[in-house]
mmCIF file of N, CA and C in Angstrom:
data_model
loop_
_atom_site.group_PDB
_atom_site.id
_atom_site.type_symbol
_atom_site.label_atom_id
_atom_site.label_comp_id
_atom_site.label_asym_id
_atom_site.label_seq_id
_atom_site.Cartn_x
_atom_site.Cartn_y
_atom_site.Cartn_z
ATOM 1 N N UNK A 1 0.841 -1.173 0.000
ATOM 2 C CA UNK A 1 0.000 0.000 0.000
ATOM 3 C C UNK A 1 0.890 1.242 0.000
ATOM 4 N N UNK A 2 0.696 2.089 -0.984
ATOM 5 C CA UNK A 2 1.473 3.309 -1.116
ATOM 6 C C UNK A 2 0.722 4.453 -0.455
ATOM 7 N N UNK A 3 1.421 5.191 0.392
ATOM 8 C CA UNK A 3 0.841 6.382 0.987
ATOM 9 C C UNK A 3 1.940 7.401 1.244
ATOM 10 N N UNK A 4 1.535 8.613 1.509
ATOM 11 C CA UNK A 4 2.482 9.684 1.788
ATOM 12 C C UNK A 4 1.850 10.657 2.772
ATOM 13 N N UNK A 5 2.690 11.371 3.479
ATOM 14 C CA UNK A 5 2.229 12.459 4.337
ATOM 15 C C UNK A 5 2.741 13.744 3.714
ATOM 16 N N UNK A 6 1.799 14.633 3.363
ATOM 17 C CA UNK A 6 2.151 15.884 2.695
ATOM 18 C C UNK A 6 1.782 17.055 3.585
ATOM 19 N N UNK A 7 2.397 18.193 3.297
ATOM 20 C CA UNK A 7 2.066 19.429 3.980
ATOM 21 C C UNK A 7 1.423 20.359 2.965
ATOM 22 N N UNK A 8 0.195 20.801 3.256
ATOM 23 C CA UNK A 8 -0.533 21.701 2.359
ATOM 24 C C UNK A 8 -1.348 22.659 3.212
ATOM 25 N N UNK A 9 -1.175 23.939 2.979
ATOM 26 C CA UNK A 9 -1.952 24.929 3.708
ATOM 27 C C UNK A 9 -1.634 24.979 5.186
ATOM 28 N N UNK A 10 -0.417 24.621 5.572
ATOM 29 C CA UNK A 10 -0.033 24.673 6.977
ATOM 30 C C UNK A 10 -0.447 23.457 7.788
ATOM 31 N N UNK A 11 -1.076 22.476 7.152
ATOM 32 C CA UNK A 11 -1.484 21.263 7.849
ATOM 33 C C UNK A 11 -0.880 20.052 7.158
ATOM 34 N N UNK A 12 -0.895 18.911 7.849
ATOM 35 C CA UNK A 12 -0.354 17.681 7.300
ATOM 36 C C UNK A 12 -1.488 16.693 7.033
ATOM 37 N N UNK A 13 -1.381 15.990 5.900
ATOM 38 C CA UNK A 13 -2.419 15.053 5.483
ATOM 39 C C UNK A 13 -1.775 13.743 5.067
ATOM 40 N N UNK A 14 -2.406 12.628 5.460
ATOM 41 C CA UNK A 14 -1.980 11.311 4.996
ATOM 42 C C UNK A 14 -2.829 10.988 3.776
ATOM 43 N N UNK A 15 -2.172 10.757 2.643
ATOM 44 C CA UNK A 15 -2.901 10.580 1.386
ATOM 45 C C UNK A 15 -2.513 9.259 0.733
ATOM 46 N N UNK A 16 -3.470 8.708 -0.015
ATOM 47 C CA UNK A 16 -3.272 7.505 -0.808
ATOM 48 C C UNK A 16 -3.832 7.764 -2.193
ATOM 49 N N UNK A 17 -3.367 7.054 -3.217
ATOM 50 C CA UNK A 17 -3.944 7.234 -4.551
ATOM 51 C C UNK A 17 -5.430 6.882 -4.572
ATOM 52 N N UNK A 18 -6.212 7.752 -5.224
ATOM 53 C CA UNK A 18 -7.648 7.545 -5.309
ATOM 54 C C UNK A 18 -8.436 8.208 -4.197
ATOM 55 N N UNK A 19 -7.758 8.689 -3.177
ATOM 56 C CA UNK A 19 -8.425 9.323 -2.039
ATOM 57 C C UNK A 19 -8.757 10.785 -2.349
ATOM 58 N N UNK A 20 -9.859 11.291 -1.814
ATOM 59 C CA UNK A 20 -10.218 12.692 -1.951
ATOM 60 C C UNK A 20 -10.036 13.360 -0.601
ATOM 61 N N UNK A 21 -9.259 14.453 -0.582
ATOM 62 C CA UNK A 21 -9.018 15.178 0.668
ATOM 63 C C UNK A 21 -9.605 16.577 0.564
ATOM 64 N N UNK A 22 -9.946 17.144 1.701
ATOM 65 C CA UNK A 22 -10.515 18.490 1.763
ATOM 66 C C UNK A 22 -9.485 19.425 2.372
ATOM 67 N N UNK A 23 -9.052 20.400 1.568
ATOM 68 C CA UNK A 23 -8.041 21.366 1.971
ATOM 69 C C UNK A 23 -8.672 22.740 2.139
ATOM 70 N N UNK A 24 -7.916 23.631 2.785
ATOM 71 C CA UNK A 24 -8.331 25.025 2.772
ATOM 72 C C UNK A 24 -8.317 25.502 1.326
ATOM 73 N N UNK A 25 -9.038 26.550 1.049
ATOM 74 C CA UNK A 25 -9.228 27.015 -0.320
ATOM 75 C C UNK A 25 -7.897 27.250 -1.034
ATOM 76 N N UNK A 26 -7.779 26.694 -2.254
ATOM 77 C CA UNK A 26 -6.582 26.820 -3.083
ATOM 78 C C UNK A 26 -6.964 27.559 -4.354
ATOM 79 N N UNK A 27 -6.091 28.443 -4.819
ATOM 80 C CA UNK A 27 -6.326 29.177 -6.062
ATOM 81 C C UNK A 27 -6.025 28.274 -7.250
ATOM 82 N N UNK A 28 -7.007 27.485 -7.671
ATOM 83 C CA UNK A 28 -6.859 26.604 -8.830
ATOM 84 C C UNK A 28 -8.240 26.360 -9.425
ATOM 85 N N UNK A 29 -8.283 26.168 -10.731
ATOM 86 C CA UNK A 29 -9.551 25.913 -11.410
ATOM 87 C C UNK A 29 -9.972 24.461 -11.204
ATOM 88 N N UNK A 30 -11.287 24.224 -11.240
ATOM 89 C CA UNK A 30 -11.791 22.863 -11.136
ATOM 90 C C UNK A 30 -11.337 22.052 -12.348
ATOM 91 N N UNK A 31 -10.856 20.850 -12.097
ATOM 92 C CA UNK A 31 -10.366 19.996 -13.166
ATOM 93 C C UNK A 31 -8.876 20.145 -13.430
ATOM 94 N N UNK A 32 -8.237 21.159 -12.842
ATOM 95 C CA UNK A 32 -6.801 21.353 -13.072
ATOM 96 C C UNK A 32 -5.994 20.425 -12.165
ATOM 97 N N UNK A 33 -4.761 20.174 -12.575
ATOM 98 C CA UNK A 33 -3.864 19.305 -11.823
ATOM 99 C C UNK A 33 -2.934 20.148 -10.969
ATOM 100 N N UNK A 34 -2.787 19.760 -9.708
ATOM 101 C CA UNK A 34 -1.868 20.461 -8.821
ATOM 102 C C UNK A 34 -0.856 19.453 -8.278
ATOM 103 N N UNK A 35 0.312 19.963 -7.911
ATOM 104 C CA UNK A 35 1.400 19.124 -7.426
ATOM 105 C C UNK A 35 1.807 19.579 -6.034
ATOM 106 N N UNK A 36 1.909 18.639 -5.117
ATOM 107 C CA UNK A 36 2.394 18.902 -3.763
ATOM 108 C C UNK A 36 3.818 18.374 -3.682
ATOM 109 N N UNK A 37 4.770 19.259 -3.404
ATOM 110 C CA UNK A 37 6.168 18.845 -3.336
ATOM 111 C C UNK A 37 6.701 18.796 -1.913
ATOM 112 N N UNK A 38 5.898 19.211 -0.935
ATOM 113 C CA UNK A 38 6.280 19.085 0.470
ATOM 114 C C UNK A 38 5.845 17.726 0.989
ATOM 115 N N UNK A 39 6.585 16.686 0.615
ATOM 116 C CA UNK A 39 6.294 15.325 1.052
ATOM 117 C C UNK A 39 7.190 15.038 2.248
ATOM 118 N N UNK A 40 6.579 14.790 3.409
ATOM 119 C CA UNK A 40 7.334 14.594 4.638
ATOM 120 C C UNK A 40 7.708 13.139 4.868
ATOM 121 N N UNK A 41 6.842 12.225 4.411
ATOM 122 C CA UNK A 41 7.087 10.800 4.603
ATOM 123 C C UNK A 41 6.442 10.049 3.456
ATOM 124 N N UNK A 42 7.073 8.975 3.033
ATOM 125 C CA UNK A 42 6.505 8.167 1.966
ATOM 126 C C UNK A 42 6.716 6.695 2.248
ATOM 127 N N UNK A 43 5.720 5.885 1.923
ATOM 128 C CA UNK A 43 5.815 4.442 2.135
ATOM 129 C C UNK A 43 5.349 3.736 0.877
ATOM 130 N N UNK A 44 6.101 2.696 0.483
ATOM 131 C CA UNK A 44 5.766 1.935 -0.714
ATOM 132 C C UNK A 44 6.137 0.478 -0.469
ATOM 133 N N UNK A 45 5.134 -0.383 -0.325
ATOM 134 C CA UNK A 45 5.324 -1.820 -0.147
ATOM 135 C C UNK A 45 6.277 -2.161 0.995
ATOM 136 N N UNK A 46 6.077 -1.550 2.150
ATOM 137 C CA UNK A 46 6.887 -1.856 3.323
ATOM 138 C C UNK A 46 8.125 -0.996 3.488
ATOM 139 N N UNK A 47 8.556 -0.292 2.438
ATOM 140 C CA UNK A 47 9.706 0.600 2.554
ATOM 141 C C UNK A 47 9.223 1.988 2.949
ATOM 142 N N UNK A 48 9.642 2.442 4.113
ATOM 143 C CA UNK A 48 9.232 3.751 4.616
ATOM 144 C C UNK A 48 10.424 4.697 4.526
ATOM 145 N N UNK A 49 10.192 5.848 3.875
ATOM 146 C CA UNK A 49 11.238 6.866 3.751
ATOM 147 C C UNK A 49 10.782 8.106 4.489
ATOM 148 N N UNK A 50 11.639 8.602 5.364
ATOM 149 C CA UNK A 50 11.321 9.785 6.164
ATOM 150 C C UNK A 50 12.221 10.910 5.710
ATOM 151 N N UNK A 51 11.627 12.059 5.433
ATOM 152 C CA UNK A 51 12.391 13.218 4.988
ATOM 153 C C UNK A 51 12.922 14.002 6.158
ATOM 154 N N UNK A 52 13.891 14.833 5.856
ATOM 155 C CA UNK A 52 14.456 15.680 6.895
ATOM 156 C C UNK A 52 14.644 17.094 6.411
ATOM 157 N N UNK A 53 13.686 17.961 6.335
ATOM 158 C CA UNK A 53 12.273 17.763 6.673
ATOM 159 C C UNK A 53 11.422 17.214 5.531
ATOM 160 N N UNK A 54 11.882 17.326 4.258
ATOM 161 C CA UNK A 54 11.076 16.804 3.155
ATOM 162 C C UNK A 54 11.903 15.812 2.339
ATOM 163 N N UNK A 55 11.212 14.949 1.601
ATOM 164 C CA UNK A 55 11.885 13.998 0.714
ATOM 165 C C UNK A 55 12.247 14.706 -0.584
ATOM 166 N N UNK A 56 13.487 14.588 -0.993
ATOM 167 C CA UNK A 56 13.898 15.230 -2.240
ATOM 168 C C UNK A 56 13.445 14.384 -3.423
ATOM 169 N N UNK A 57 12.868 15.035 -4.415
ATOM 170 C CA UNK A 57 12.400 14.359 -5.611
ATOM 171 C C UNK A 57 11.038 13.710 -5.484
ATOM 172 N N UNK A 58 10.443 13.768 -4.315
ATOM 173 C CA UNK A 58 9.121 13.166 -4.126
ATOM 174 C C UNK A 58 8.044 14.196 -4.408
ATOM 175 N N UNK A 59 6.932 13.731 -4.990
ATOM 176 C CA UNK A 59 5.821 14.632 -5.250
ATOM 177 C C UNK A 59 4.520 13.842 -5.295
ATOM 178 N N UNK A 60 3.450 14.558 -5.020
ATOM 179 C CA UNK A 60 2.110 13.992 -5.046
ATOM 180 C C UNK A 60 1.285 14.857 -5.985
ATOM 181 N N UNK A 61 0.627 14.234 -6.956
ATOM 182 C CA UNK A 61 -0.207 14.992 -7.881
ATOM 183 C C UNK A 61 -1.667 14.683 -7.614
ATOM 184 N N UNK A 62 -2.488 15.708 -7.829
ATOM 185 C CA UNK A 62 -3.919 15.558 -7.607
ATOM 186 C C UNK A 62 -4.707 16.440 -8.552
ATOM 187 N N UNK A 63 -5.993 16.188 -8.636
ATOM 188 C CA UNK A 63 -6.900 16.945 -9.485
ATOM 189 C C UNK A 63 -7.920 17.656 -8.602
ATOM 190 N N UNK A 64 -8.146 18.931 -8.880
ATOM 191 C CA UNK A 64 -9.129 19.698 -8.125
ATOM 192 C C UNK A 64 -10.525 19.239 -8.544
ATOM 193 N N UNK A 65 -11.298 18.737 -7.589
ATOM 194 C CA UNK A 65 -12.631 18.227 -7.874
ATOM 195 C C UNK A 65 -13.654 19.358 -7.806
ATOM 196 N N UNK A 66 -13.647 20.103 -6.710
ATOM 197 C CA UNK A 66 -14.600 21.204 -6.567
ATOM 198 C C UNK A 66 -14.174 22.146 -5.470
ATOM 199 N N UNK A 67 -14.786 23.334 -5.489
ATOM 200 C CA UNK A 67 -14.631 24.329 -4.438
ATOM 201 C C UNK A 67 -15.976 24.446 -3.732
ATOM 202 N N UNK A 68 -15.953 24.832 -2.474
ATOM 203 C CA UNK A 68 -17.211 24.972 -1.760
ATOM 204 C C UNK A 68 -17.017 25.675 -0.437
ATOM 205 N N UNK A 69 -18.092 25.721 0.338
ATOM 206 C CA UNK A 69 -18.067 26.317 1.652
ATOM 207 C C UNK A 69 -18.640 25.311 2.641
ATOM 208 N N UNK A 70 -18.016 25.225 3.801
ATOM 209 C CA UNK A 70 -18.409 24.240 4.794
ATOM 210 C C UNK A 70 -19.640 24.644 5.573
ATOM 211 N N UNK A 71 -19.925 23.886 6.613
ATOM 212 C CA UNK A 71 -21.060 24.148 7.479
ATOM 213 C C UNK A 71 -20.858 25.456 8.241
ATOM 214 N N UNK A 72 -21.976 26.119 8.541
ATOM 215 C CA UNK A 72 -21.908 27.376 9.274
ATOM 216 C C UNK A 72 -21.671 27.107 10.754
ATOM 217 N N UNK A 73 -20.757 27.882 11.337
ATOM 218 C CA UNK A 73 -20.564 27.863 12.776
ATOM 219 C C UNK A 73 -20.993 29.218 13.307
ATOM 220 N N UNK A 74 -21.441 29.252 14.545
ATOM 221 C CA UNK A 74 -21.899 30.489 15.164
ATOM 222 C C UNK A 74 -20.864 30.941 16.181
ATOM 223 N N UNK A 75 -20.424 32.196 16.042
ATOM 224 C CA UNK A 75 -19.498 32.795 16.990
ATOM 225 C C UNK A 75 -20.322 33.759 17.842
ATOM 226 N N UNK A 76 -20.435 33.481 19.133
ATOM 227 C CA UNK A 76 -21.268 34.302 20.014
ATOM 228 C C UNK A 76 -20.417 34.826 21.155
ATOM 229 N N UNK A 77 -20.325 36.141 21.264
ATOM 230 C CA UNK A 77 -19.576 36.791 22.337
ATOM 231 C C UNK A 77 -20.578 37.416 23.306
ATOM 232 N N UNK A 78 -20.315 37.282 24.593
ATOM 233 C CA UNK A 78 -21.286 37.716 25.586
ATOM 234 C C UNK A 78 -20.566 38.122 26.865
ATOM 235 N N UNK A 79 -20.968 39.237 27.432
ATOM 236 C CA UNK A 79 -20.480 39.649 28.746
ATOM 237 C C UNK A 79 -21.697 39.944 29.612
ATOM 238 N N UNK A 80 -21.778 39.270 30.695
ATOM 239 C CA UNK A 80 -22.975 39.392 31.524
ATOM 240 C C UNK A 80 -23.047 40.761 32.202
ATOM 241 N N UNK A 81 -24.243 41.233 32.345
ATOM 242 C CA UNK A 81 -24.572 42.492 33.019
ATOM 243 C C UNK A 81 -23.948 43.715 32.370
ATOM 244 N N UNK A 82 -23.435 43.625 31.150
ATOM 245 C CA UNK A 82 -22.801 44.765 30.471
ATOM 246 C C UNK A 82 -23.541 45.153 29.201
ATOM 247 N N UNK A 83 -24.688 44.509 28.935
ATOM 248 C CA UNK A 83 -25.463 44.756 27.722
ATOM 249 C C UNK A 83 -24.600 44.554 26.475
ATOM 250 N N UNK A 84 -23.781 43.485 26.482
ATOM 251 C CA UNK A 84 -22.872 43.192 25.372
ATOM 252 C C UNK A 84 -23.139 41.783 24.870
ATOM 253 N N UNK A 85 -23.606 41.683 23.656
ATOM 254 C CA UNK A 85 -23.787 40.381 23.017
ATOM 255 C C UNK A 85 -23.605 40.573 21.516
ATOM 256 N N UNK A 86 -22.757 39.740 20.919
ATOM 257 C CA UNK A 86 -22.491 39.807 19.483
ATOM 258 C C UNK A 86 -22.619 38.410 18.901
ATOM 259 N N UNK A 87 -23.353 38.309 17.824
ATOM 260 C CA UNK A 87 -23.535 37.019 17.162
ATOM 261 C C UNK A 87 -23.051 37.148 15.726
ATOM 262 N N UNK A 88 -22.216 36.208 15.320
ATOM 263 C CA UNK A 88 -21.644 36.237 13.984
ATOM 264 C C UNK A 88 -21.526 34.809 13.466
ATOM 265 N N UNK A 89 -21.766 34.614 12.178
ATOM 266 C CA UNK A 89 -21.632 33.302 11.570
ATOM 267 C C UNK A 89 -20.387 33.239 10.695
ATOM 268 N N UNK A 90 -19.911 32.012 10.438
ATOM 269 C CA UNK A 90 -18.723 31.838 9.593
ATOM 270 C C UNK A 90 -18.858 30.531 8.823
ATOM 271 N N UNK A 91 -18.510 30.568 7.534
ATOM 272 C CA UNK A 91 -18.435 29.364 6.701
ATOM 273 C C UNK A 91 -17.060 29.333 6.055
ATOM 274 N N UNK A 92 -16.272 28.304 6.365
ATOM 275 C CA UNK A 92 -14.919 28.176 5.851
ATOM 276 C C UNK A 92 -14.948 27.661 4.417
ATOM 277 N N UNK A 93 -14.185 28.303 3.537
ATOM 278 C CA UNK A 93 -14.092 27.838 2.156
ATOM 279 C C UNK A 93 -13.107 26.671 2.069
ATOM 280 N N UNK A 94 -13.395 25.734 1.151
ATOM 281 C CA UNK A 94 -12.537 24.552 1.017
ATOM 282 C C UNK A 94 -12.386 24.191 -0.451
ATOM 283 N N UNK A 95 -11.414 23.304 -0.703
ATOM 284 C CA UNK A 95 -11.182 22.727 -2.021
ATOM 285 C C UNK A 95 -11.029 21.227 -1.847
ATOM 286 N N UNK A 96 -11.806 20.447 -2.605
ATOM 287 C CA UNK A 96 -11.667 18.993 -2.603
ATOM 288 C C UNK A 96 -10.677 18.602 -3.691
ATOM 289 N N UNK A 97 -9.675 17.789 -3.329
ATOM 290 C CA UNK A 97 -8.632 17.360 -4.261
ATOM 291 C C UNK A 97 -8.580 15.834 -4.262
ATOM 292 N N UNK A 98 -8.641 15.245 -5.452
ATOM 293 C CA UNK A 98 -8.509 13.795 -5.593
ATOM 294 C C UNK A 98 -7.051 13.476 -5.914
ATOM 295 N N UNK A 99 -6.450 12.607 -5.124
ATOM 296 C CA UNK A 99 -5.044 12.243 -5.292
ATOM 297 C C UNK A 99 -4.922 11.240 -6.430
ATOM 298 N N UNK A 100 -4.095 11.577 -7.409
ATOM 299 C CA UNK A 100 -3.905 10.713 -8.568
ATOM 300 C C UNK A 100 -2.692 9.798 -8.438
ATOM 301 N N UNK A 101 -1.543 10.389 -8.094
ATOM 302 C CA UNK A 101 -0.294 9.634 -8.154
ATOM 303 C C UNK A 101 0.644 10.084 -7.063
ATOM 304 N N UNK A 102 1.403 9.135 -6.521
ATOM 305 C CA UNK A 102 2.439 9.427 -5.525
ATOM 306 C C UNK A 102 3.762 8.935 -6.085
ATOM 307 N N UNK A 103 4.718 9.858 -6.231
ATOM 308 C CA UNK A 103 6.056 9.524 -6.718
ATOM 309 C C UNK A 103 7.053 9.810 -5.601
ATOM 310 N N UNK A 104 7.774 8.777 -5.173
ATOM 311 C CA UNK A 104 8.708 8.953 -4.069
ATOM 312 C C UNK A 104 10.117 9.279 -4.517
ATOM 313 N N UNK A 105 10.349 9.379 -5.796
ATOM 314 C CA UNK A 105 11.640 9.836 -6.307
ATOM 315 C C UNK A 105 12.704 8.814 -6.432
#
């Protein structure tokens, strides 16, 4: 089983070929191919390679499936006896990426 741990958008993700991951919003068109070159760890048929901090020559390619916005969360600020209450909603934008290929170099 081939898998890799990549860094994208300040977070780390464990990815496998064929898997769809949800990232923070990326500036890319739907259907376009993107490449992740910050591969921190890679495994292929029992051989595990650990980068220091990244693997040289390793890359993960994926296709942008869609862009969207997540579920709404409510941010409510309140101070008792001060007549202070603020209610605000937030929906985080995301990009779904389908992993096509993992190359460990």
